[in-house]
Short mmCIF file of C-alpha atoms in Angstrom, two decimals:
data_model
loop_
_atom_site.label_atom_id
_atom_site.label_comp_id
_atom_site.label_asym_id
_atom_site.label_seq_id
_atom_site.Cartn_x
_atom_site.Cartn_y
_atom_site.Cartn_z
CA MET A 1 -105.56 171.21 -18.27
CA GLU A 2 -102.09 172.46 -16.40
CA ARG A 3 -103.20 170.23 -13.66
CA PHE A 4 -102.98 167.09 -16.78
CA PHE A 5 -101.06 167.89 -18.67
CA LYS A 6 -98.01 170.05 -16.46
CA PHE A 7 -97.25 171.99 -19.12
CA GLN A 8 -94.83 174.15 -17.00
CA GLU A 9 -92.84 171.36 -15.46
CA ASN A 10 -92.04 170.28 -19.50
CA GLY A 11 -91.42 173.07 -20.23
CA THR A 12 -93.84 173.90 -22.43
CA THR A 13 -97.20 175.52 -23.34
CA LEU A 14 -101.04 175.15 -24.48
CA THR A 15 -100.41 177.24 -27.60
CA ARG A 16 -97.06 175.96 -28.58
CA GLU A 17 -98.65 171.97 -27.95
CA VAL A 18 -101.29 172.87 -30.21
CA LEU A 19 -99.12 174.59 -32.52
CA ALA A 20 -97.08 171.05 -32.75
CA GLY A 21 -100.00 168.68 -33.16
CA CYS A 22 -100.80 170.30 -36.17
CA VAL A 23 -97.17 170.28 -37.21
CA THR A 24 -97.33 166.28 -36.70
CA PHE A 25 -100.88 165.73 -38.08
CA VAL A 26 -99.34 167.75 -41.43
CA THR A 27 -96.77 165.33 -42.07
CA MET A 28 -98.05 162.06 -41.65
CA ALA A 29 -101.75 163.07 -43.02
CA TYR A 30 -100.40 161.24 -46.59
CA ILE A 31 -101.97 158.42 -44.76
CA LEU A 32 -105.77 159.66 -45.00
CA CYS A 33 -104.49 158.79 -48.96
CA ILE A 34 -102.28 155.99 -48.89
CA GLN A 35 -104.39 153.87 -46.80
CA PRO A 36 -108.08 153.71 -48.40
CA ALA A 37 -106.34 153.17 -51.53
CA LEU A 38 -104.03 150.11 -49.71
CA MET A 39 -106.69 148.60 -47.96
CA SER A 40 -109.29 148.67 -50.63
CA GLY A 41 -106.55 147.03 -53.04
CA ALA A 42 -107.15 150.38 -56.07
CA MET A 43 -103.29 150.68 -54.73
CA ILE A 44 -101.83 147.43 -56.63
CA GLY A 45 -104.60 146.49 -59.08
CA THR A 46 -106.70 143.57 -56.96
CA ASP A 47 -109.59 144.07 -55.17
CA THR A 48 -109.81 143.36 -51.32
CA GLY A 49 -113.29 144.02 -51.34
CA MET A 50 -113.21 146.46 -48.80
CA PRO A 51 -115.27 149.73 -49.56
CA ALA A 52 -112.61 152.78 -49.72
CA GLU A 53 -115.05 155.00 -48.29
CA ALA A 54 -115.77 153.41 -44.98
CA LEU A 55 -111.48 152.87 -44.91
CA LEU A 56 -111.25 156.30 -44.45
CA VAL A 57 -113.24 157.53 -42.04
CA THR A 58 -112.34 153.86 -40.07
CA THR A 59 -109.11 154.98 -40.69
CA CYS A 60 -109.98 158.57 -39.13
CA ILE A 61 -111.37 156.44 -36.21
CA ALA A 62 -109.02 154.13 -35.55
CA SER A 63 -105.55 156.79 -35.45
CA ALA A 64 -107.54 159.73 -33.26
CA PHE A 65 -108.73 157.13 -30.39
CA ALA A 66 -105.13 155.46 -30.60
CA CYS A 67 -103.66 159.44 -30.67
CA PHE A 68 -106.37 159.79 -27.17
CA LEU A 69 -105.06 157.02 -25.43
CA MET A 70 -101.53 158.19 -25.93
CA GLY A 71 -101.88 161.87 -24.89
CA PHE A 72 -104.56 161.16 -21.73
CA TYR A 73 -102.67 158.04 -20.75
CA ALA A 74 -99.34 157.92 -21.88
CA ASN A 75 -98.78 162.03 -21.88
CA TYR A 76 -96.50 162.39 -24.40
CA PRO A 77 -96.85 163.67 -27.83
CA LEU A 78 -96.36 160.44 -30.33
CA ALA A 79 -99.22 160.39 -32.33
CA LEU A 80 -100.42 156.72 -34.26
CA ALA A 81 -101.72 155.85 -37.54
CA PRO A 82 -102.12 152.84 -39.56
CA GLY A 83 -97.73 151.96 -39.82
CA MET A 84 -97.00 151.68 -43.78
CA GLY A 85 -94.79 148.72 -43.85
CA ASN A 86 -97.31 146.82 -41.95
CA ASN A 87 -100.24 148.21 -43.84
CA PHE A 88 -98.70 146.44 -47.19
CA PHE A 89 -97.60 143.47 -45.51
CA VAL A 90 -101.31 143.21 -44.33
CA VAL A 91 -102.18 142.94 -47.84
CA CYS A 92 -100.44 141.85 -50.14
CA GLU A 93 -98.70 139.05 -47.49
CA LEU A 94 -102.05 138.69 -45.16
CA PHE A 95 -104.82 139.10 -47.56
CA PRO A 96 -103.28 136.35 -50.68
CA ALA A 97 -102.37 133.58 -47.32
CA CYS A 98 -105.45 134.31 -45.80
CA ALA A 99 -106.89 133.68 -49.41
CA LEU A 100 -105.04 130.38 -49.58
CA ALA A 101 -105.67 128.97 -46.55
CA LEU A 102 -109.52 129.74 -47.54
CA GLY A 103 -109.72 128.40 -51.24
CA MET A 104 -110.95 131.20 -51.65
CA ASN A 105 -109.91 134.56 -53.65
CA VAL A 106 -108.88 137.47 -52.38
CA GLY A 107 -111.82 140.03 -53.61
CA GLU A 108 -113.82 137.46 -51.12
CA ALA A 109 -115.42 138.92 -47.75
CA ALA A 110 -114.43 136.24 -45.50
CA VAL A 111 -110.67 137.23 -46.39
CA TRP A 112 -110.20 139.95 -45.46
CA GLN A 113 -111.88 139.27 -41.85
CA LEU A 114 -109.91 136.66 -41.67
CA ALA A 115 -106.93 139.13 -41.99
CA ILE A 116 -107.95 141.70 -40.01
CA GLY A 117 -108.95 139.14 -36.99
CA THR A 118 -105.10 137.89 -36.96
CA VAL A 119 -103.50 141.28 -36.79
CA PHE A 120 -105.71 141.42 -34.06
CA ILE A 121 -104.72 138.85 -32.47
CA ALA A 122 -101.13 139.96 -32.89
CA GLY A 123 -101.97 143.06 -30.76
CA CYS A 124 -103.49 140.97 -28.10
CA LEU A 125 -100.03 139.42 -28.67
CA PHE A 126 -98.09 142.86 -28.05
CA LEU A 127 -101.00 143.43 -25.12
CA ILE A 128 -99.97 140.96 -23.08
CA ILE A 129 -96.33 141.40 -23.66
CA SER A 130 -96.55 145.32 -22.36
CA LEU A 131 -98.25 143.75 -19.34
CA LEU A 132 -95.88 140.77 -18.51
CA LYS A 133 -93.14 143.37 -19.52
CA VAL A 134 -91.50 140.93 -21.31
CA ARG A 135 -90.69 143.42 -24.12
CA ASN A 136 -87.13 143.33 -23.74
CA TYR A 137 -87.22 139.24 -24.38
CA LEU A 138 -88.46 140.13 -28.25
CA LEU A 139 -86.40 142.44 -28.99
CA VAL A 140 -83.43 140.44 -29.34
CA LEU A 141 -85.22 137.14 -31.83
CA LEU A 142 -84.32 139.50 -34.37
CA SER A 143 -80.65 140.77 -34.67
CA ARG A 144 -80.19 144.40 -35.49
CA SER A 145 -79.06 144.04 -38.77
CA SER A 146 -81.97 141.52 -39.43
CA LYS A 147 -83.86 144.84 -38.21
CA MET A 148 -82.73 146.77 -40.15
CA GLY A 149 -82.68 144.54 -43.31
CA ILE A 150 -86.14 144.19 -42.52
CA CYS A 151 -87.31 148.04 -42.87
CA ALA A 152 -85.29 149.23 -45.84
CA GLY A 153 -86.46 145.44 -47.76
CA ILE A 154 -89.78 147.15 -47.28
CA GLY A 155 -88.99 150.82 -48.21
CA LEU A 156 -87.96 149.18 -51.57
CA PHE A 157 -90.71 147.39 -51.90
CA ILE A 158 -92.74 150.78 -51.30
CA ALA A 159 -90.89 151.96 -53.40
CA TYR A 160 -91.07 149.61 -56.22
CA LEU A 161 -95.04 150.28 -55.80
CA GLY A 162 -94.63 154.03 -56.60
CA LEU A 163 -92.57 153.80 -59.80
CA LYS A 164 -94.62 150.73 -60.94
CA ASN A 165 -98.60 153.08 -60.66
CA ALA A 166 -96.40 156.18 -62.12
CA GLY A 167 -95.61 154.32 -65.20
CA ILE A 168 -91.66 154.37 -64.49
CA LEU A 169 -91.34 150.95 -64.16
CA VAL A 170 -93.35 148.61 -66.30
CA ILE A 171 -93.91 144.76 -66.40
CA ALA A 172 -93.00 143.53 -69.77
CA ASN A 173 -92.27 140.11 -71.02
CA ASN A 174 -92.68 139.30 -67.29
CA GLN A 175 -89.19 141.51 -66.96
CA PRO A 176 -89.45 145.25 -65.78
CA THR A 177 -88.23 147.90 -67.52
CA MET A 178 -88.24 151.61 -67.35
CA GLY A 179 -91.67 153.41 -68.51
CA SER A 180 -92.27 156.35 -71.12
CA PHE A 181 -91.39 160.06 -68.99
CA LEU A 182 -93.68 161.40 -71.50
CA THR A 183 -96.59 160.68 -70.54
CA PRO A 184 -98.56 162.29 -67.95
CA ASP A 185 -98.10 159.83 -65.44
CA ALA A 186 -95.19 160.14 -65.97
CA ALA A 187 -95.30 164.38 -65.12
CA ILE A 188 -97.76 164.34 -62.24
CA PHE A 189 -94.73 161.64 -60.93
CA TRP A 190 -91.69 163.52 -60.78
CA SER A 191 -93.22 167.23 -60.18
CA GLY A 192 -94.64 166.10 -56.86
CA LEU A 193 -91.33 163.88 -56.63
CA LEU A 194 -88.96 166.72 -56.87
CA VAL A 195 -90.52 169.66 -54.42
CA SER A 196 -91.40 166.96 -51.92
CA ALA A 197 -87.56 165.60 -52.22
CA VAL A 198 -86.96 169.40 -52.34
CA LEU A 199 -89.23 170.82 -49.16
CA MET A 200 -88.03 167.65 -46.75
CA ILE A 201 -84.54 168.42 -47.36
CA ARG A 202 -85.03 172.08 -46.68
CA ARG A 203 -86.77 170.58 -43.36
CA VAL A 204 -90.41 172.13 -44.18
CA PRO A 205 -93.09 169.97 -41.79
CA GLY A 206 -95.30 168.31 -44.36
CA ALA A 207 -93.45 167.33 -47.41
CA ILE A 208 -94.89 164.99 -49.14
CA LEU A 209 -98.48 165.91 -48.21
CA PHE A 210 -97.50 168.83 -49.97
CA GLY A 211 -96.22 166.79 -52.85
CA MET A 212 -98.89 165.56 -53.57
CA ALA A 213 -100.91 169.07 -53.52
CA VAL A 214 -98.51 169.02 -56.11
CA SER A 215 -98.90 166.63 -58.19
CA ALA A 216 -102.83 166.59 -57.89
CA PHE A 217 -103.18 169.65 -59.73
CA VAL A 218 -100.92 169.49 -62.55
CA ALA A 219 -103.21 165.93 -62.46
CA MET A 220 -105.96 168.13 -63.16
CA GLY A 221 -104.39 169.95 -65.38
CA PHE A 222 -103.98 166.21 -67.60
CA GLY A 223 -107.35 165.32 -67.51
CA ARG A 224 -106.35 162.79 -64.74
CA LEU A 225 -107.97 163.66 -61.74
CA GLU A 226 -111.45 164.48 -60.86
CA ILE A 227 -112.16 166.35 -57.31
CA ALA A 228 -115.96 165.09 -55.85
CA GLY A 229 -116.39 167.57 -53.75
CA ILE A 230 -114.95 168.89 -50.86
CA PHE A 231 -116.29 168.05 -47.75
CA GLY A 232 -119.64 165.09 -46.84
CA MET A 233 -121.03 163.16 -44.71
CA PRO A 234 -118.76 160.78 -43.69
CA ALA A 235 -119.73 157.05 -45.06
CA ASP A 236 -120.98 154.00 -42.80
CA PRO A 237 -117.98 152.49 -40.99
CA MET A 238 -119.67 149.04 -40.20
CA GLU A 239 -118.66 148.16 -43.38
CA VAL A 240 -116.14 147.49 -42.29
CA ALA A 241 -115.34 147.94 -38.86
CA GLY A 242 -116.83 144.74 -36.13
CA LYS A 243 -116.18 142.32 -39.01
CA MET A 244 -112.86 140.63 -38.30
CA ASP A 245 -112.79 137.10 -38.17
CA LEU A 246 -111.69 135.45 -34.92
CA ALA A 247 -112.80 132.05 -35.57
CA GLY A 248 -111.51 131.33 -38.17
CA VAL A 249 -107.93 132.22 -37.09
CA TRP A 250 -108.54 129.40 -34.39
CA VAL A 251 -109.33 126.77 -37.35
CA ASN A 252 -106.04 128.39 -39.34
CA LEU A 253 -103.43 128.89 -36.56
CA LYS A 254 -100.83 127.00 -38.67
CA HIS A 255 -101.09 128.41 -42.40
CA LEU A 256 -101.10 132.18 -40.14
CA VAL A 257 -98.66 132.15 -36.36
CA PRO A 258 -95.81 132.82 -38.45
CA PHE A 259 -97.72 136.37 -39.78
CA ILE A 260 -98.77 137.25 -36.61
CA PHE A 261 -94.73 136.88 -35.00
CA ILE A 262 -93.93 139.19 -37.97
CA LEU A 263 -96.29 141.66 -37.62
CA LEU A 264 -95.90 141.23 -33.80
CA PHE A 265 -92.15 141.77 -34.31
CA MET A 266 -92.87 144.75 -37.22
CA ASP A 267 -94.60 146.55 -33.98
CA VAL A 268 -92.70 145.79 -31.63
CA PHE A 269 -89.87 147.37 -33.96
CA ASP A 270 -91.32 149.61 -35.14
CA THR A 271 -92.88 151.62 -31.81
CA PHE A 272 -89.41 150.68 -30.09
CA GLY A 273 -87.27 152.58 -32.74
CA THR A 274 -89.66 155.59 -32.77
CA VAL A 275 -90.35 155.99 -29.61
CA ILE A 276 -86.14 155.38 -27.78
CA GLY A 277 -85.85 158.32 -31.46
CA VAL A 278 -88.31 161.04 -30.07
CA SER A 279 -88.23 160.95 -27.15
CA HIS A 280 -83.68 160.93 -27.19
CA GLN A 281 -84.85 164.62 -29.78
CA ALA A 282 -87.18 165.57 -27.06
CA GLY A 283 -85.23 164.56 -23.69
CA PHE A 284 -87.14 162.75 -22.07
CA MET A 285 -84.85 159.07 -21.74
CA LYS A 286 -82.45 159.39 -18.13
CA GLU A 287 -79.00 159.24 -18.18
CA ASP A 288 -79.09 155.62 -17.90
CA GLY A 289 -81.00 155.12 -20.87
CA THR A 290 -85.02 154.72 -19.29
CA ILE A 291 -87.97 155.95 -20.40
CA PRO A 292 -90.66 157.61 -17.77
CA ARG A 293 -93.56 155.49 -18.49
CA MET A 294 -92.92 152.99 -20.96
CA ASP A 295 -95.15 150.71 -20.54
CA ARG A 296 -97.71 152.97 -21.10
CA ILE A 297 -96.65 153.41 -24.06
CA PHE A 298 -96.57 150.36 -25.12
CA LEU A 299 -99.97 149.37 -23.87
CA ALA A 300 -101.16 152.45 -25.66
CA ASP A 301 -99.66 151.59 -28.86
CA ALA A 302 -101.19 147.91 -28.42
CA LEU A 303 -104.57 148.68 -27.73
CA GLY A 304 -104.32 151.06 -30.47
CA THR A 305 -103.73 148.15 -32.69
CA MET A 306 -106.85 146.17 -31.36
CA PHE A 307 -108.41 148.70 -31.99
CA GLY A 308 -107.72 149.63 -35.54
CA ALA A 309 -108.05 145.77 -36.52
CA PHE A 310 -111.17 146.17 -35.07
CA CYS A 311 -112.67 148.70 -37.81
CA GLY A 312 -110.67 147.49 -39.76
CA HIS A 313 -107.04 147.85 -40.70
CA SER A 314 -103.59 147.33 -40.26
CA THR A 315 -101.20 147.32 -37.36
CA VAL A 316 -101.73 151.24 -35.75
CA THR A 317 -98.31 152.51 -34.72
CA THR A 318 -96.18 154.74 -33.89
CA TYR A 319 -94.86 157.01 -35.85
CA VAL A 320 -91.78 158.63 -36.54
CA GLU A 321 -93.31 161.86 -37.57
CA SER A 322 -93.78 162.66 -34.63
CA ALA A 323 -90.36 164.13 -34.35
CA SER A 324 -91.35 166.65 -36.46
CA GLY A 325 -93.98 168.30 -33.27
CA VAL A 326 -91.37 167.79 -30.75
CA GLU A 327 -89.14 170.15 -32.96
CA SER A 328 -91.81 172.73 -33.11
CA GLY A 329 -91.59 172.09 -29.34
CA GLY A 330 -94.26 169.09 -28.51
CA ARG A 331 -93.37 168.17 -25.28
CA THR A 332 -97.18 166.86 -23.93
CA GLY A 333 -99.88 164.38 -24.51
CA LEU A 334 -102.06 167.66 -25.66
CA THR A 335 -99.61 167.37 -29.72
CA ALA A 336 -101.47 163.99 -29.50
CA VAL A 337 -104.33 164.57 -28.76
CA THR A 338 -104.32 167.50 -30.84
CA VAL A 339 -103.58 165.33 -34.11
CA GLY A 340 -107.05 162.93 -33.01
CA VAL A 341 -109.27 166.15 -33.62
CA LEU A 342 -107.48 166.66 -36.29
CA PHE A 343 -107.81 163.99 -37.92
CA LEU A 344 -111.84 163.40 -36.51
CA VAL A 345 -112.33 166.82 -38.62
CA SER A 346 -110.08 165.48 -41.98
CA ILE A 347 -113.23 162.47 -41.60
CA PHE A 348 -115.79 165.56 -44.02
CA PHE A 349 -113.31 165.68 -45.27
CA ALA A 350 -114.22 162.24 -47.66
CA PRO A 351 -114.85 163.30 -51.05
CA LEU A 352 -110.77 165.77 -51.30
CA ILE A 353 -108.94 162.88 -50.02
CA LEU A 354 -110.55 159.80 -51.22
CA SER A 355 -110.74 161.52 -55.44
CA ILE A 356 -107.05 161.94 -54.96
CA ALA A 357 -106.91 158.35 -53.00
CA SER A 358 -108.15 157.87 -56.58
CA CYS A 359 -105.66 158.32 -58.57
CA PRO A 360 -102.31 156.14 -58.28
CA PRO A 361 -99.57 158.86 -59.58
CA VAL A 362 -100.54 162.48 -57.34
CA THR A 363 -99.74 159.07 -54.41
CA ALA A 364 -97.03 157.57 -55.51
CA PRO A 365 -94.74 160.40 -54.70
CA ALA A 366 -95.42 159.81 -51.51
CA LEU A 367 -94.53 156.17 -51.53
CA VAL A 368 -90.89 156.08 -52.74
CA ILE A 369 -90.59 159.32 -50.75
CA VAL A 370 -91.47 156.77 -47.56
CA GLY A 371 -89.40 154.53 -49.20
CA VAL A 372 -85.72 156.50 -48.88
CA LEU A 373 -86.39 156.96 -45.52
CA MET A 374 -87.09 153.55 -44.77
CA ALA A 375 -83.77 152.91 -46.35
CA GLY A 376 -81.77 155.47 -44.55
CA SER A 377 -81.17 152.19 -41.73
CA LEU A 378 -78.71 150.33 -44.15
CA ALA A 379 -76.99 152.46 -42.37
CA HIS A 380 -77.39 150.77 -39.05
CA ILE A 381 -75.93 147.95 -40.94
CA ASP A 382 -72.41 146.48 -39.90
CA TRP A 383 -71.10 145.44 -44.47
CA GLN A 384 -68.13 144.47 -42.95
CA ASP A 385 -69.11 141.56 -41.02
CA LYS A 386 -70.19 139.14 -43.33
CA THR A 387 -72.46 137.43 -40.14
CA GLU A 388 -74.16 139.88 -40.16
CA ALA A 389 -74.61 141.78 -43.80
CA LEU A 390 -75.31 137.70 -44.87
CA PRO A 391 -78.89 137.58 -43.78
CA ALA A 392 -79.48 141.44 -43.87
CA PHE A 393 -78.87 141.42 -47.51
CA LEU A 394 -81.37 138.02 -48.15
CA ILE A 395 -83.86 140.31 -46.70
CA LEU A 396 -83.38 143.22 -48.62
CA ALA A 397 -83.03 142.05 -51.75
CA GLY A 398 -85.41 139.23 -51.15
CA ILE A 399 -88.37 141.44 -50.12
CA PRO A 400 -88.65 143.42 -53.80
CA PHE A 401 -87.29 140.53 -56.11
CA PHE A 402 -89.77 137.73 -54.55
CA CYS A 403 -91.83 140.92 -54.31
CA SER A 404 -93.01 139.00 -51.09
CA ILE A 405 -91.81 140.71 -47.82
CA ALA A 406 -92.59 137.65 -45.92
CA SER A 407 -90.22 135.67 -48.12
CA GLY A 408 -87.63 138.24 -48.01
CA ILE A 409 -87.80 138.24 -43.99
CA LEU A 410 -88.07 134.01 -43.98
CA CYS A 411 -84.33 134.14 -45.74
CA GLY A 412 -82.75 136.37 -43.37
CA VAL A 413 -84.27 135.38 -40.35
CA ILE A 414 -83.81 131.20 -40.92
CA VAL A 415 -79.22 131.65 -41.94
CA TYR A 416 -78.53 134.30 -38.88
CA PRO A 417 -78.92 131.99 -36.02
CA PHE A 418 -77.08 128.82 -37.96
CA LEU A 419 -74.41 130.86 -40.22
CA LYS A 420 -72.98 132.15 -36.24
CA LEU A 421 -73.39 128.73 -34.78
CA LEU A 422 -71.44 127.61 -38.49
CA THR A 423 -68.47 130.07 -37.76
CA GLY A 424 -67.75 129.48 -34.80
CA ARG A 425 -69.76 132.59 -32.82
CA VAL A 426 -73.32 131.20 -31.21
CA LYS A 427 -72.35 133.23 -28.58
CA GLU A 428 -73.32 136.21 -30.48
CA THR A 429 -76.53 134.67 -30.97
CA THR A 430 -79.86 133.60 -27.66
CA PRO A 431 -82.08 130.38 -27.78
CA GLY A 432 -84.80 132.61 -29.00
CA MET A 433 -83.42 132.84 -32.80
CA PHE A 434 -82.98 129.44 -33.56
CA ILE A 435 -86.60 128.49 -32.12
CA LEU A 436 -87.83 131.45 -34.62
CA ALA A 437 -85.36 129.75 -37.04
CA ALA A 438 -86.92 126.47 -36.55
CA VAL A 439 -90.59 127.87 -36.92
CA MET A 440 -89.98 129.90 -39.89
CA LEU A 441 -87.83 126.95 -41.47
CA ALA A 442 -91.04 124.87 -40.89
CA TYR A 443 -93.68 126.46 -42.19
CA ALA A 444 -91.46 127.54 -45.33
CA LEU A 445 -91.12 124.04 -45.97
CA PHE A 446 -94.40 122.74 -45.27
CA LEU A 447 -96.46 125.25 -45.05
CA ARG A 448 -96.13 127.23 -47.87
#
């Protein structure tokens, strides 16, 4: 094991790596409750036709596969799972688009199978980009401010759904308004949110998970949550695995091209940003800014997305929570492997996890906290430069106001290059930005 992971060379030990993996897993384990509830539609109040029981099993399998790949192939302490933000985009945007293309309702199997096929194609493109080493060309298709606006806008959208699920935000006469604080759901939500926030401020690993645990206990006290059990045999993963409709993607390609590119961009940017941040923290980055085995990291992420789609899930991506494991001393792939093992063990806790996931106020605090973390990207937007600020703001405001991630992104991506052109600053753009804007504009005018 020393020969493979090179503990001494990386200044770590086997025990420290395993403990770091445990810390990383605890900080990202909330996805086990969020992902099945979201992909099945329970979290958004729309049945997608995907069974939550099978989704939990495949969440664990897909995450474990990607973590093992990152650990054994790339030898980095980076953990992967279906990404927050990407999953909301798939369910809230891609599912309805596929339903529209097929002339069906969202709950029909053909719809989610087409959507998952679309995710798989995006993963294939990511793999090709990684193999051809042209990812840097893709990274400049969107400005930094647009990337930050997308991240923050999705964060606001996720927080909006969290507040709505907790009953803190209600829709009355087609207008959003504040709900009552004197309800069990409000008590469940606020208790979990405050605990998560306090623990996060005090830098306690697993703050979101502990907050959900507090919410669950409060929910049981109010009779809003019943635990069906703790241990159980896993459901059949083949209920959702291997069902992607690749032929359907080809037939409906003109409707799905923008979604494929958005999924691709989100995965590339998420991975690149996380890897840069964690590598700098861990000391992996060289003086010239390069990161050893970067290609292997991207290949592991791309293959993880493809396998995740095969398992019936949204984009699998590298988690920023990996930083918690690095902070705890993780320096090699054994940290990621440990996370993968814990994901597999979680399969046998399905009754407990699914019980918690079935109560929206319990998972709502996690959504709000994730929204806060994603909104932190606003600090990286140059608000003094209006050619940067306006497109970013259109994305930021458009996503939650339109209740549509794709619509918000369309607005900002279309405006950015033309605003630069009309203000005499076209040198700050790239030809690819204009091509992307033209594709998005054509989609908005003729295909939406």
